[in-house]
Structure formats: structure tokens, C-alpha cells
Coordinates of C-alpha atoms in Angstrom, one line a residue:
A1 CA 0.0 0.0 0.0
V2 CA 1.1 3.7 -0.5
D3 CA -0.1 7.2 0.7
Y4 CA 0.2 10.5 -0.1
K5 CA -0.3 13.5 2.3
F6 CA -0.9 16.6 0.9
S7 CA -1.7 18.3 4.7
R8 CA -2.4 17.2 8.0
D9 CA -6.1 16.7 6.8
H10 CA -5.9 15.7 2.9
M11 CA -4.8 12.0 2.1
I12 CA -4.6 9.6 -1.0
Y13 CA -3.9 5.9 -1.0
A14 CA -3.9 2.9 -3.4
S15 CA -3.4 -0.7 -2.1
Y16 CA -2.6 -4.0 -3.6
S17 CA -3.5 -7.1 -1.4
T18 CA -4.1 -11.1 -2.4
G19 CA -5.9 -13.3 0.2
V20 CA -6.9 -17.1 0.5
H21 CA -9.8 -18.8 2.1
S22 CA -9.1 -21.9 2.9
G23 CA -10.2 -25.0 1.0
G24 CA -11.2 -28.3 3.5
F25 CA -13.7 -30.9 3.3
N26 CA -17.4 -31.1 3.5
T27 CA -18.7 -32.3 6.7
G28 CA -20.9 -34.9 5.7
P29 CA -19.2 -38.3 4.3
V30 CA -20.3 -39.9 1.4
T31 CA -19.9 -43.3 0.7
I32 CA -18.0 -44.3 -2.2
A33 CA -18.0 -48.2 -3.5
G34 CA -18.2 -48.9 0.5
V35 CA -15.8 -46.2 1.3
P36 CA -17.0 -43.2 3.6
T37 CA -15.2 -40.3 2.1
L38 CA -15.3 -36.6 2.8
L39 CA -14.9 -34.7 -0.5
P40 CA -12.5 -31.8 -0.7
F41 CA -12.8 -28.3 -2.0
E42 CA -9.9 -26.1 -3.3
P43 CA -8.7 -22.8 -1.5
E44 CA -10.4 -19.9 -2.7
K45 CA -8.1 -16.8 -3.7
V46 CA -8.4 -13.3 -4.3
K47 CA -6.8 -10.1 -5.6
A48 CA -7.9 -6.6 -4.5
W49 CA -6.9 -3.3 -5.5
E50 CA -8.2 -0.1 -3.7
V51 CA -7.6 3.8 -4.2
G52 CA -9.3 6.3 -2.3
T53 CA -9.0 9.4 -0.3
K54 CA -9.5 10.6 3.4
N55 CA -10.1 14.5 4.1
T56 CA -10.7 16.4 7.2
L57 CA -12.5 19.7 6.1
M58 CA -14.3 22.5 7.7
N59 CA -12.0 22.6 11.7
G60 CA -12.9 19.0 12.0
M61 CA -16.6 19.5 11.4
L62 CA -17.0 17.3 8.5
T63 CA -14.6 14.4 7.6
F64 CA -15.2 12.7 4.1
N65 CA -13.6 9.5 2.4
L66 CA -14.0 8.0 -0.7
A67 CA -12.6 4.7 -2.0
A68 CA -12.9 2.8 -5.3
F69 CA -12.3 -1.0 -5.2
L70 CA -12.0 -4.2 -7.5
N71 CA -11.9 -7.9 -6.4
D72 CA -11.0 -10.7 -8.3
Y73 CA -11.8 -14.5 -7.1
R74 CA -10.6 -17.4 -8.5
D75 CA -12.0 -20.8 -7.6
L76 CA -15.0 -19.0 -5.7
Q77 CA -16.4 -21.4 -2.9
A78 CA -20.2 -21.7 -2.9
Q79 CA -22.7 -24.0 -1.6
T80 CA -24.1 -26.4 -3.8
S81 CA -26.3 -29.5 -3.9
I82 CA -25.8 -32.9 -6.0
P83 CA -27.8 -36.2 -6.2
N84 CA -26.6 -38.4 -3.2
P85 CA -24.5 -41.1 -5.0
N86 CA -26.0 -43.6 -3.1
N87 CA -29.4 -42.7 -3.7
P88 CA -29.1 -40.0 -6.3
L89 CA -32.9 -40.2 -7.9
I90 CA -34.3 -38.9 -4.8
G91 CA -31.9 -38.0 -2.2
V92 CA -29.2 -34.7 -2.3
I93 CA -26.2 -33.7 -0.6
A94 CA -25.3 -30.2 0.4
L95 CA -21.8 -29.4 -0.5
T96 CA -19.2 -26.7 -0.8
Q97 CA -17.8 -26.7 -4.0
N98 CA -15.3 -24.1 -6.0
I99 CA -17.6 -23.0 -8.9
G100 CA -15.3 -20.7 -10.8
K101 CA -14.2 -16.9 -11.0
D102 CA -15.9 -13.8 -9.5
R103 CA -15.3 -10.1 -9.9
A104 CA -16.7 -7.5 -7.4
Y105 CA -15.9 -3.6 -7.7
G106 CA -17.6 -0.3 -6.1
V107 CA -17.3 2.6 -4.4
D108 CA -17.6 3.4 -0.4
A109 CA -18.5 6.9 0.2
E110 CA -18.8 8.3 3.8
A111 CA -19.4 11.5 5.6
V112 CA -19.6 12.7 9.2
I113 CA -20.7 15.9 10.2
R114 CA -20.2 17.3 13.3
P115 CA -22.5 20.8 13.8
T116 CA -21.8 20.8 17.3
D117 CA -20.2 19.3 20.1
A118 CA -23.5 17.0 21.0
L119 CA -24.3 16.2 17.9
T120 CA -22.8 13.8 15.2
V121 CA -24.1 13.1 12.0
N122 CA -22.9 9.9 10.0
L123 CA -23.9 9.4 6.1
A124 CA -22.4 6.1 4.0
F125 CA -23.0 5.2 0.2
N126 CA -21.8 1.9 -0.9
W127 CA -22.5 0.6 -4.2
L128 CA -21.2 -2.9 -5.4
H129 CA -21.3 -4.6 -8.8
A130 CA -20.4 -8.4 -8.1
R131 CA -20.8 -10.8 -11.2
E132 CA -19.7 -14.5 -12.1
L133 CA -16.8 -14.3 -14.9
D134 CA -16.6 -18.3 -15.1
Y135 CA -19.3 -20.1 -13.4
A136 CA -20.4 -23.4 -13.9
V137 CA -24.0 -22.7 -13.5
N138 CA -25.3 -26.6 -13.9
T139 CA -22.0 -27.9 -11.3
F140 CA -24.0 -31.1 -11.5
N141 CA -23.3 -31.7 -15.2
F142 CA -20.3 -29.3 -16.0
G143 CA -19.0 -29.9 -12.3
G144 CA -18.3 -33.3 -13.0
A145 CA -20.8 -34.6 -10.4
A146 CA -23.0 -36.2 -13.1
A147 CA -20.1 -38.9 -13.4
F148 CA -19.1 -38.8 -10.1
C149 CA -22.7 -40.3 -9.1
N150 CA -22.9 -42.4 -12.4
V151 CA -26.1 -40.5 -13.4
T152 CA -27.2 -39.2 -16.5
P153 CA -28.9 -35.7 -16.2

């Protein structure tokens, strides 16, 4: 992250970071060929960018902050349902699976107004636009669960 202070009351910043939401195993074992198996899922990864400004105005009576951000997710984790391999025609299992890529971007704005020592007004605006970029909508078929369950969709 980098920042630059124009003065004690005005600053701009930019940051780049990465993050990981760990993978794991689904909690309910599925019996495959007579062997109880915990189905795994991979870590979810994110690359995050943010730029913004923080400002104090009117001798401290107004604080105004503004930020824009972009988050790119890979191996996004989501709750899905697949047919139970032990009873695929009538039973389902809820699983966490890696379903693809996602992008979220938006703007955050906040203002704090202090007209008197006894009164503080907080205002906030948030706008978020999140979309799937590469998403296996039919995780049963395209995610491989159909072959796993030995079922033809």
C-alpha cells in the first residue's frame, strides 16, 4: 500500500493485496464403493485493489472519505447441491464446491458531520457490482458430479 498526505487533513492512498480462504473437506461423508469419503474443495483466492482519499474539512466539522475497489476471485467457493451418490434419484447432498471466477467492484463513500459538540451525523453510500466471470451454473453436469454419481442428467 502507498499513501500521500497533501496536508494533515488530506490524504490519498492505493493498495493491492491478495487473500486466501482455505480449502477443506465437506463435513458429511459420502459412501463411495462402500468407503466413507469426505469430499474436498480447494482454497478460494482473491486479488484486491483499492484507491481512495480521506479528508477532514471545516476545522474538523466534516470528515469525507471516498474509495473505489476491485476484487478478482478465483476458485470461488459456494454452497451447491448434488444428487446423493447412494440414492441419486431422490436424495441430495449440500456441498461446498469451487465454482469458478467472480469479479466485484464498487465505491464506498462516507461523511461524518459534527455541527455541534453534542450532535454527530454519519452518512454512508456503498455501491457494489458483483458478477460471475466463469461460473459452472450447472455444477451437477459441468462440475463433474454427474459422472461422480454415475447418473445421466
